[in-house]
Coordinates of C-alpha atoms and ligand atoms in Angstrom, one line a residue:
M1 CA 8.7 -73.9 -32.4
N2 CA 10.3 -77.1 -31.2
E3 CA 13.1 -77.5 -28.6
Q4 CA 15.7 -78.3 -31.2
D5 CA 15.1 -75.0 -33.1
L6 CA 14.8 -73.0 -29.9
S7 CA 18.1 -74.3 -28.7
S8 CA 19.7 -73.6 -32.2
F9 CA 18.4 -70.0 -31.8
L10 CA 20.1 -69.6 -28.5
D11 CA 23.3 -71.1 -29.8
I12 CA 23.4 -68.9 -32.9
A13 CA 22.4 -65.8 -30.9
K14 CA 25.2 -66.4 -28.4
D15 CA 27.7 -66.9 -31.2
L16 CA 26.5 -63.7 -32.9
F17 CA 26.9 -61.6 -29.7
E18 CA 30.4 -63.0 -29.2
E19 CA 31.4 -62.3 -32.8
E20 CA 30.0 -58.8 -32.7
K21 CA 32.5 -58.1 -29.9
N22 CA 35.4 -59.8 -31.6
Q23 CA 34.7 -58.3 -35.0
P24 CA 32.3 -55.4 -34.9
V25 CA 32.6 -54.6 -38.6
L26 CA 32.8 -57.3 -41.3
S27 CA 34.6 -56.6 -44.5
P28 CA 32.0 -56.8 -47.3
I29 CA 31.8 -60.1 -49.2
G30 CA 32.3 -59.4 -52.9
L31 CA 29.4 -60.4 -55.0
D32 CA 31.6 -62.7 -57.0
Q33 CA 32.5 -64.6 -53.8
L34 CA 29.0 -64.7 -52.3
H35 CA 28.0 -68.2 -53.5
S36 CA 31.4 -69.8 -52.9
K37 CA 31.6 -68.5 -49.4
L38 CA 28.0 -69.3 -48.3
D39 CA 25.6 -72.1 -49.1
L40 CA 22.6 -70.0 -50.3
K41 CA 21.1 -72.0 -53.1
L42 CA 17.7 -73.7 -52.5
S43 CA 17.4 -77.3 -53.6
H44 CA 15.0 -80.2 -53.9
E45 CA 16.5 -82.1 -51.0
G46 CA 16.4 -80.7 -47.4
L47 CA 19.3 -80.8 -45.0
E48 CA 19.7 -82.8 -41.8
H49 CA 19.6 -80.6 -38.7
E50 CA 23.3 -80.2 -37.8
R51 CA 24.2 -79.4 -41.4
F52 CA 21.3 -77.0 -41.6
K53 CA 22.3 -75.3 -38.4
D54 CA 25.9 -74.8 -39.7
V55 CA 24.7 -73.3 -42.9
L56 CA 22.3 -71.0 -41.0
K57 CA 25.0 -69.9 -38.5
S58 CA 27.4 -69.1 -41.3
L59 CA 24.8 -67.0 -43.0
I60 CA 24.0 -65.1 -39.8
L61 CA 27.6 -64.5 -38.9
N62 CA 28.4 -63.2 -42.4
T63 CA 25.6 -60.6 -42.5
P64 CA 26.6 -56.9 -41.9
R65 CA 26.5 -56.0 -38.2
T66 CA 24.3 -53.0 -37.5
S67 CA 24.1 -53.3 -33.8
T68 CA 27.8 -52.9 -32.8
N69 CA 29.7 -50.0 -31.4
R70 CA 31.4 -49.3 -34.8
F71 CA 28.2 -48.9 -36.8
F72 CA 27.5 -45.3 -37.5
N73 CA 26.1 -45.7 -41.0
Q74 CA 22.3 -45.3 -40.7
L75 CA 19.7 -43.5 -38.7
F76 CA 19.3 -46.6 -36.7
G77 CA 21.7 -48.7 -34.7
G78 CA 22.2 -50.6 -31.5
R79 CA 20.2 -53.4 -30.0
N80 CA 18.1 -52.4 -27.1
S81 CA 17.6 -55.6 -25.0
K82 CA 14.1 -54.9 -23.7
A83 CA 12.8 -53.9 -27.1
T84 CA 14.4 -57.0 -28.7
L85 CA 12.7 -59.2 -26.1
G86 CA 9.4 -57.7 -27.0
E87 CA 10.0 -58.2 -30.7
L88 CA 11.0 -61.8 -30.3
L89 CA 7.8 -62.5 -28.3
S90 CA 5.7 -60.7 -30.9
V91 CA 7.1 -63.1 -33.5
L92 CA 6.1 -66.1 -31.4
L93 CA 2.6 -64.8 -30.8
N94 CA 2.2 -63.9 -34.5
S95 CA -0.8 -61.6 -33.8
S96 CA -2.3 -59.6 -36.6
M97 CA -3.3 -56.1 -35.5
Y98 CA -6.6 -55.6 -37.3
T99 CA -9.1 -56.7 -34.7
Y100 CA -9.4 -57.1 -30.9
K101 CA -10.6 -60.6 -31.5
I102 CA -7.2 -61.6 -33.0
G103 CA -4.8 -59.1 -31.2
G104 CA -6.5 -59.0 -27.8
P105 CA -4.4 -57.0 -25.3
M106 CA -1.8 -56.2 -28.0
I107 CA -4.5 -53.8 -29.4
A108 CA -4.6 -52.2 -26.0
I109 CA -0.8 -51.7 -25.7
E110 CA -0.8 -50.1 -29.2
R111 CA -3.6 -47.8 -28.1
E112 CA -1.7 -47.0 -24.9
I113 CA 1.4 -46.0 -26.9
I114 CA -0.6 -43.9 -29.4
Q115 CA -2.6 -42.1 -26.8
N116 CA 0.5 -41.3 -24.7
I117 CA 2.4 -39.9 -27.6
C118 CA -0.5 -37.9 -28.8
R119 CA -0.7 -36.3 -25.4
M120 CA 3.1 -35.7 -25.3
A121 CA 2.8 -34.0 -28.7
G122 CA 0.1 -31.6 -27.4
Y123 CA -2.6 -33.1 -29.6
D124 CA -6.1 -33.1 -28.1
E125 CA -8.8 -35.8 -27.7
S126 CA -9.8 -35.8 -31.3
S127 CA -6.3 -37.1 -32.3
Y128 CA -5.2 -40.6 -33.0
G129 CA -2.7 -42.6 -34.9
T130 CA -1.5 -46.0 -36.1
I131 CA 1.5 -48.0 -37.0
A132 CA 2.7 -48.7 -40.6
S133 CA 5.6 -50.6 -42.0
G134 CA 8.1 -47.6 -42.0
G135 CA 8.5 -43.9 -42.2
S136 CA 8.0 -43.8 -45.9
M137 CA 4.6 -45.4 -45.4
T138 CA 3.5 -43.2 -42.5
N139 CA 4.4 -40.2 -44.7
Y140 CA 2.3 -41.8 -47.4
M141 CA -0.6 -42.1 -45.0
A142 CA -0.3 -38.5 -44.1
L143 CA -0.4 -37.5 -47.8
I144 CA -3.4 -39.6 -48.5
M145 CA -5.3 -38.1 -45.5
A146 CA -4.4 -34.6 -46.7
R147 CA -5.5 -35.4 -50.3
D148 CA -8.8 -36.7 -49.1
H149 CA -9.3 -33.9 -46.7
F150 CA -8.8 -31.4 -49.5
D151 CA -11.6 -33.1 -51.4
P152 CA -13.5 -35.9 -49.7
N153 CA -14.9 -37.2 -53.0
I154 CA -11.4 -38.2 -54.1
T155 CA -11.7 -41.5 -52.4
T156 CA -14.6 -42.5 -54.7
Q157 CA -14.1 -40.4 -57.8
G158 CA -10.4 -39.9 -58.1
I159 CA -8.5 -36.6 -58.4
K160 CA -10.2 -34.0 -60.6
K161 CA -8.0 -31.0 -59.8
N162 CA -4.4 -30.1 -60.3
L163 CA -3.0 -30.6 -56.8
V164 CA 0.4 -29.3 -55.7
M165 CA 2.4 -30.0 -52.6
Y166 CA 5.5 -28.5 -50.9
S167 CA 8.5 -29.9 -49.2
S168 CA 12.1 -28.8 -48.8
V169 CA 15.0 -29.8 -51.1
E170 CA 16.5 -31.5 -48.1
S171 CA 13.4 -33.7 -47.3
H172 CA 13.3 -37.4 -47.5
Y173 CA 12.9 -39.1 -51.0
S174 CA 9.7 -40.8 -49.8
I175 CA 7.9 -37.5 -50.4
K176 CA 8.5 -37.8 -54.1
K177 CA 7.7 -41.5 -54.3
N178 CA 4.5 -40.9 -52.4
A179 CA 3.4 -38.1 -54.7
A180 CA 3.7 -40.6 -57.6
F181 CA 1.9 -43.4 -55.7
S182 CA -1.0 -41.1 -54.6
G183 CA -1.8 -39.8 -58.1
I184 CA -0.6 -36.3 -57.2
G185 CA 2.4 -36.8 -59.6
A186 CA 6.1 -36.4 -58.7
S187 CA 6.4 -33.2 -60.8
N188 CA 3.7 -31.6 -58.7
V189 CA 6.0 -31.5 -55.7
R190 CA 7.5 -28.1 -55.2
Y191 CA 10.9 -28.3 -53.7
I192 CA 11.6 -25.3 -51.5
E193 CA 15.1 -24.1 -51.1
T194 CA 16.7 -24.1 -47.6
N195 CA 19.1 -21.7 -45.8
D196 CA 22.7 -22.8 -45.3
K197 CA 21.7 -24.9 -42.3
G198 CA 19.3 -27.0 -44.4
E199 CA 16.1 -25.4 -43.0
M200 CA 13.2 -24.6 -45.3
L201 CA 13.0 -21.0 -46.4
C202 CA 9.5 -19.7 -45.5
E203 CA 9.5 -16.7 -47.9
E204 CA 10.2 -19.1 -50.8
L205 CA 7.5 -21.4 -49.6
E206 CA 4.9 -18.6 -49.5
A207 CA 6.0 -17.1 -52.8
Q208 CA 5.6 -20.5 -54.5
I209 CA 2.2 -21.1 -53.0
K210 CA 1.0 -17.7 -54.3
K211 CA 2.3 -18.4 -57.7
D212 CA 0.6 -21.7 -57.9
I213 CA -2.7 -20.2 -56.9
E214 CA -2.3 -17.6 -59.6
D215 CA -1.7 -20.4 -62.0
D216 CA -5.0 -22.0 -61.0
L217 CA -3.3 -24.9 -59.3
H218 CA -4.5 -26.3 -55.9
P219 CA -2.0 -26.3 -53.1
F220 CA -3.1 -28.7 -50.4
F221 CA -0.1 -30.1 -48.4
I222 CA 3.1 -28.9 -46.8
N223 CA 5.7 -31.4 -45.5
A224 CA 8.0 -29.9 -42.9
T225 CA 11.0 -32.1 -42.0
I226 CA 12.0 -32.3 -38.3
G227 CA 15.4 -33.9 -38.6
T228 CA 16.5 -34.0 -42.2
T229 CA 18.2 -37.2 -43.3
V230 CA 21.6 -35.7 -44.0
L231 CA 22.2 -32.6 -41.9
G232 CA 19.6 -33.3 -39.2
A233 CA 18.1 -29.9 -39.8
V234 CA 14.7 -28.8 -38.5
D235 CA 12.3 -26.8 -40.6
P236 CA 10.7 -23.7 -38.8
L237 CA 7.3 -25.1 -37.8
A238 CA 6.0 -21.9 -36.2
E239 CA 6.3 -19.9 -39.4
I240 CA 5.3 -22.8 -41.7
S241 CA 2.2 -23.4 -39.6
E242 CA 1.2 -19.8 -40.1
I243 CA 1.5 -20.2 -43.8
A244 CA -0.4 -23.5 -43.7
K245 CA -3.2 -21.7 -41.8
R246 CA -3.3 -18.7 -44.2
Y247 CA -3.8 -20.9 -47.3
N248 CA -5.7 -23.7 -45.6
L249 CA -3.2 -26.4 -46.3
W250 CA -2.6 -29.7 -44.4
L251 CA 0.7 -29.4 -42.5
H252 CA 2.6 -32.7 -41.9
A253 CA 5.8 -32.9 -39.9
D254 CA 8.1 -35.7 -41.1
A255 CA 9.6 -36.3 -37.7
A256 CA 10.6 -39.9 -38.6
F257 CA 14.1 -39.1 -37.3
Y258 CA 13.6 -36.6 -34.5
G259 CA 10.1 -37.5 -33.2
S260 CA 11.6 -39.3 -30.2
F261 CA 12.7 -35.9 -28.8
L262 CA 9.2 -35.9 -27.4
F263 CA 10.6 -38.0 -24.6
S264 CA 13.2 -35.5 -23.5
K265 CA 12.3 -32.5 -21.4
K266 CA 15.8 -31.1 -22.0
Y267 CA 15.5 -31.3 -25.8
R268 CA 11.8 -31.1 -26.3
G269 CA 12.4 -27.7 -27.9
V270 CA 13.4 -29.4 -31.2
L271 CA 9.7 -30.3 -31.6
K272 CA 8.4 -26.8 -30.7
D273 CA 5.0 -26.1 -32.3
L274 CA 4.4 -29.7 -33.2
E275 CA 0.9 -29.4 -31.8
K276 CA 0.1 -27.0 -34.7
T277 CA 0.6 -29.7 -37.3
D278 CA -2.2 -31.8 -38.7
S279 CA -0.1 -35.0 -38.6
F280 CA 3.4 -36.2 -37.9
S281 CA 5.5 -39.3 -38.5
M282 CA 7.9 -40.8 -35.9
N283 CA 10.2 -43.8 -36.2
A284 CA 10.9 -45.4 -32.8
H285 CA 13.5 -47.7 -34.6
K286 CA 15.7 -44.7 -35.1
M287 CA 16.5 -42.8 -31.8
L288 CA 14.9 -45.4 -29.5
S289 CA 16.8 -48.4 -30.9
T290 CA 13.9 -50.7 -31.2
P291 CA 14.2 -53.4 -33.9
I292 CA 13.1 -52.2 -37.4
T293 CA 10.4 -51.2 -38.0
C294 CA 8.4 -49.2 -35.4
S295 CA 6.8 -46.4 -37.3
F296 CA 3.9 -44.2 -36.2
I297 CA 1.6 -41.8 -37.9
F298 CA -0.3 -39.4 -35.7
T299 CA -3.0 -37.0 -36.7
R300 CA -5.1 -34.3 -34.9
H301 CA -8.0 -35.4 -37.1
K302 CA -9.0 -39.0 -36.2
E303 CA -11.9 -38.8 -38.6
C304 CA -9.5 -38.3 -41.4
L305 CA -7.8 -41.7 -40.6
Y306 CA -11.3 -43.3 -40.9
H307 CA -12.3 -41.4 -44.0
S308 CA -9.2 -42.4 -45.9
F309 CA -8.5 -45.9 -44.6
D310 CA -11.8 -47.5 -43.6
S311 CA -13.4 -49.5 -46.3
S312 CA -15.0 -51.8 -43.8
A313 CA -14.7 -55.5 -44.6
D314 CA -17.6 -56.8 -42.6
Y315 CA -16.3 -60.4 -42.4
L316 CA -13.4 -59.1 -40.3
Y317 CA -15.1 -56.6 -38.1
Q318 CA -17.5 -58.6 -36.1
G319 CA -18.1 -57.2 -32.6
D320 CA -16.2 -54.6 -30.5
E321 CA -16.0 -50.9 -31.1
D322 CA -14.1 -49.3 -34.0
D323 CA -11.2 -48.1 -31.8
W324 CA -10.5 -51.6 -30.8
N325 CA -10.3 -52.8 -34.4
P326 CA -7.4 -50.7 -35.8
G327 CA -7.6 -52.6 -39.1
K328 CA -10.1 -49.9 -40.0
I329 CA -7.5 -47.3 -40.0
S330 CA -4.6 -49.3 -41.4
F331 CA -2.9 -49.2 -44.7
Q332 CA -2.7 -52.9 -45.0
C333 CA -4.9 -55.8 -43.9
G334 CA -2.7 -58.2 -41.9
R335 CA -0.3 -56.1 -39.9
R336 CA 2.5 -57.3 -37.7
N337 CA 2.7 -56.3 -34.0
D338 CA 5.2 -53.5 -34.0
A339 CA 3.9 -52.1 -30.8
L340 CA 5.1 -54.7 -28.3
K341 CA 8.8 -53.9 -28.7
L342 CA 8.3 -50.2 -27.8
W343 CA 5.9 -51.2 -25.0
T344 CA 8.4 -53.6 -23.4
L345 CA 11.1 -50.9 -23.6
W346 CA 8.8 -48.1 -22.2
K347 CA 7.3 -50.3 -19.5
A348 CA 10.7 -51.6 -18.3
I349 CA 12.6 -48.3 -18.1
G350 CA 9.7 -45.8 -18.0
T351 CA 9.5 -42.4 -19.7
E352 CA 12.4 -41.2 -17.7
G353 CA 14.5 -44.1 -18.9
I354 CA 13.7 -43.3 -22.5
E355 CA 14.5 -39.7 -21.7
R356 CA 18.0 -40.7 -20.6
M357 CA 18.5 -42.6 -23.8
V358 CA 17.6 -39.6 -25.9
N359 CA 19.8 -37.3 -23.8
N360 CA 22.7 -39.7 -24.1
E361 CA 22.5 -39.6 -27.9
C362 CA 22.7 -35.8 -27.8
E363 CA 25.6 -36.0 -25.5
L364 CA 27.4 -38.5 -27.8
A365 CA 26.8 -36.1 -30.7
R366 CA 28.2 -33.2 -28.7
I367 CA 31.3 -35.2 -27.8
A368 CA 31.9 -35.9 -31.5
R369 CA 31.3 -32.3 -32.5
N370 CA 33.7 -31.1 -29.8
Y371 CA 36.4 -33.5 -30.9
I372 CA 36.0 -32.2 -34.5
R373 CA 36.1 -28.6 -33.4
N374 CA 39.2 -29.1 -31.4
N375 CA 41.1 -30.7 -34.2
E376 CA 42.2 -28.5 -37.1
N377 CA 42.3 -31.4 -39.6
Y378 CA 38.6 -31.5 -39.6
T379 CA 35.8 -29.4 -41.1
L380 CA 32.3 -29.6 -39.5
Y381 CA 29.2 -29.1 -41.6
S382 CA 26.3 -30.1 -39.4
G383 CA 24.7 -27.9 -36.7
D384 CA 24.9 -27.8 -32.9
K385 CA 21.7 -29.7 -32.3
S386 CA 22.1 -32.4 -34.9
L387 CA 22.3 -36.1 -34.2
T388 CA 24.2 -36.5 -37.5
I389 CA 27.7 -35.2 -37.4
C390 CA 28.8 -34.2 -40.9
F391 CA 32.5 -33.6 -41.4
N392 CA 35.6 -34.0 -43.6
Y393 CA 39.0 -35.0 -42.5
R394 CA 42.0 -33.5 -44.2
N395 CA 39.9 -33.0 -47.3
I396 CA 40.0 -36.6 -48.1
P397 CA 37.1 -37.5 -50.4
A398 CA 34.4 -38.8 -48.1
D399 CA 33.2 -41.6 -50.4
Q400 CA 36.7 -43.1 -50.7
L401 CA 37.3 -42.7 -47.0
C402 CA 34.0 -44.5 -46.0
Q403 CA 34.5 -47.3 -48.5
G404 CA 38.1 -47.8 -47.3
L405 CA 37.0 -48.0 -43.7
H406 CA 34.4 -50.5 -44.5
K407 CA 36.6 -52.7 -46.7
T408 CA 39.2 -53.0 -44.0
G409 CA 36.7 -53.8 -41.3
E410 CA 37.3 -50.6 -39.3
L411 CA 34.1 -48.7 -39.3
M412 CA 30.7 -48.6 -41.0
V413 CA 29.9 -45.0 -41.7
G414 CA 28.3 -43.3 -44.7
Y415 CA 28.7 -40.1 -46.6
G416 CA 26.2 -37.4 -47.7
H417 CA 25.9 -34.2 -49.7
F418 CA 24.7 -30.8 -49.0
R419 CA 24.6 -28.5 -52.0
D420 CA 27.9 -29.3 -53.8
Q421 CA 29.7 -30.4 -50.6
Q422 CA 30.3 -34.1 -49.9
F423 CA 31.2 -35.2 -46.4
V424 CA 31.3 -38.1 -43.9
R425 CA 28.0 -38.5 -42.1
M426 CA 28.4 -40.1 -38.7
V427 CA 25.2 -40.8 -36.9
A428 CA 24.7 -40.7 -33.1
V429 CA 21.5 -42.7 -32.5
N430 CA 22.9 -45.7 -30.6
S431 CA 22.1 -44.8 -27.0
G432 CA 24.0 -47.9 -25.8
L433 CA 27.3 -46.2 -26.8
Q434 CA 29.6 -44.2 -24.6
K435 CA 32.2 -41.4 -24.9
N436 CA 35.0 -43.9 -25.6
D437 CA 33.1 -45.4 -28.6
M438 CA 32.9 -42.0 -30.2
L439 CA 36.6 -41.3 -29.6
E440 CA 37.5 -44.7 -30.8
F441 CA 35.7 -43.9 -34.1
F442 CA 38.0 -40.9 -34.7
R443 CA 41.1 -42.8 -33.6
R444 CA 40.3 -45.5 -36.2
L445 CA 39.4 -43.1 -38.9
E446 CA 42.6 -41.1 -38.5
S447 CA 44.8 -44.1 -38.3
F448 CA 43.3 -45.5 -41.5
A449 CA 43.4 -42.2 -43.3
D450 CA 47.0 -41.4 -42.2
N451 CA 48.2 -44.8 -43.4
N452 CA 46.4 -44.7 -46.7
Y453 CA 46.2 -41.0 -47.7
F454 CA 49.5 -39.5 -46.5
Ligands
PLP1 C1 14.1 -42.5 -42.0 C2 13.3 -41.4 -42.5 C3 12.2 -41.7 -43.4 C4 11.9 -43.0 -43.9 O1 11.6 -44.0 -42.9 P1 11.7 -45.5 -43.3 O2 11.2 -46.2 -42.1 O3 13.1 -45.8 -43.6 O4 10.8 -45.7 -44.5 C5 11.4 -40.6 -43.8 N1 11.7 -39.3 -43.4 C6 12.8 -39.0 -42.6 C7 13.0 -37.6 -42.2 C8 13.6 -40.1 -42.2 O5 14.7 -39.8 -41.4

């Protein structure tokens, strides 16, 4: 990277930070205006540097802002400075995380993170993990391991039996996609009903398993969600793990959202019985505010990672031991270094610093819930432990309210559904926020709503 571009980077970054303060939410650019507003077309001729820099700056400054104090729209948000530093450096190094020869000490920091989290999860020495390109993909890896564990010949001969799998109606849509990708088939996912908090009903789960066995089908996999996407609900792992044991099924916990509760002594209870699972997913880019993506899969059965993902390419794996060549247990071949951003964060502030981040998010969620509870114009739908705060204000349709708030540049917040109820879903995962940011959210929402929906 030459000096000119490095200095352009710093200029644009400073402008972005400034603009994020001045205007935390951009009104969306209509698709009909996109090309007149921005110079996006590629052409035969290049641009001289100053013109190029202007075009680039304009593009950057017109992209939706996900790191500001008025972004509550996704299960990610904020920009952790130490993690961003790590991410920028990993781009400069451009490592690929398949071999020790290419990754060097970056392989060691990935191992350090994986071993620490396995220990925090209560997994023993035979556990291990890896990083993939998102929670959907780590859930996919879990499903593949479970499938191949059910019948080790599947990796060579394909699926010969009618496999069926279980997940709650509130679980993430990647479960269904992954069932299709893996050859299980989307219609072989049994969606188990939940109670009115969004938690999987264990009696329904067991009844369905029994029925499938009677029908000569082959149950092999249960996905329990620890932090559902909408309500932030937690499936009862203790009971589900008993059922998994009884029928000899692989139990995966999709903790993409809530996995980072491992870092908090105060809230570790959310992940109670995690050690009884066969695998779990965790996205550090959600609660820990690292740049996207930072997605882990952990399993108690290291050998299953090797069985499903090692098709050794000898030209790559020359020298060093298996554990130092994580390409052997990866989904992909070339793999970007997603470990460094979590390592820089963890190294800089320590486990106790990450614990404070997590606890602060819980505190922010509590502040929002209290505000709602103390104001009779609101109805609350999410539970007391959730990092998503689901509510309606004066019965205004949530979709209209959220769209209006976005269009007018007030707030970015989304809406969700539970059963036939639609509501605003505010997410508290930006640990850089403070109490005032939460109160400001409600102030803006009310002022917008009161002016537009008398
Ligand atoms: C976010 C999330 C996913 C998907 O993760 P991506 O990184 O967006 O692919 C899966 N499951 C749950 C419970 C999630 O919250």
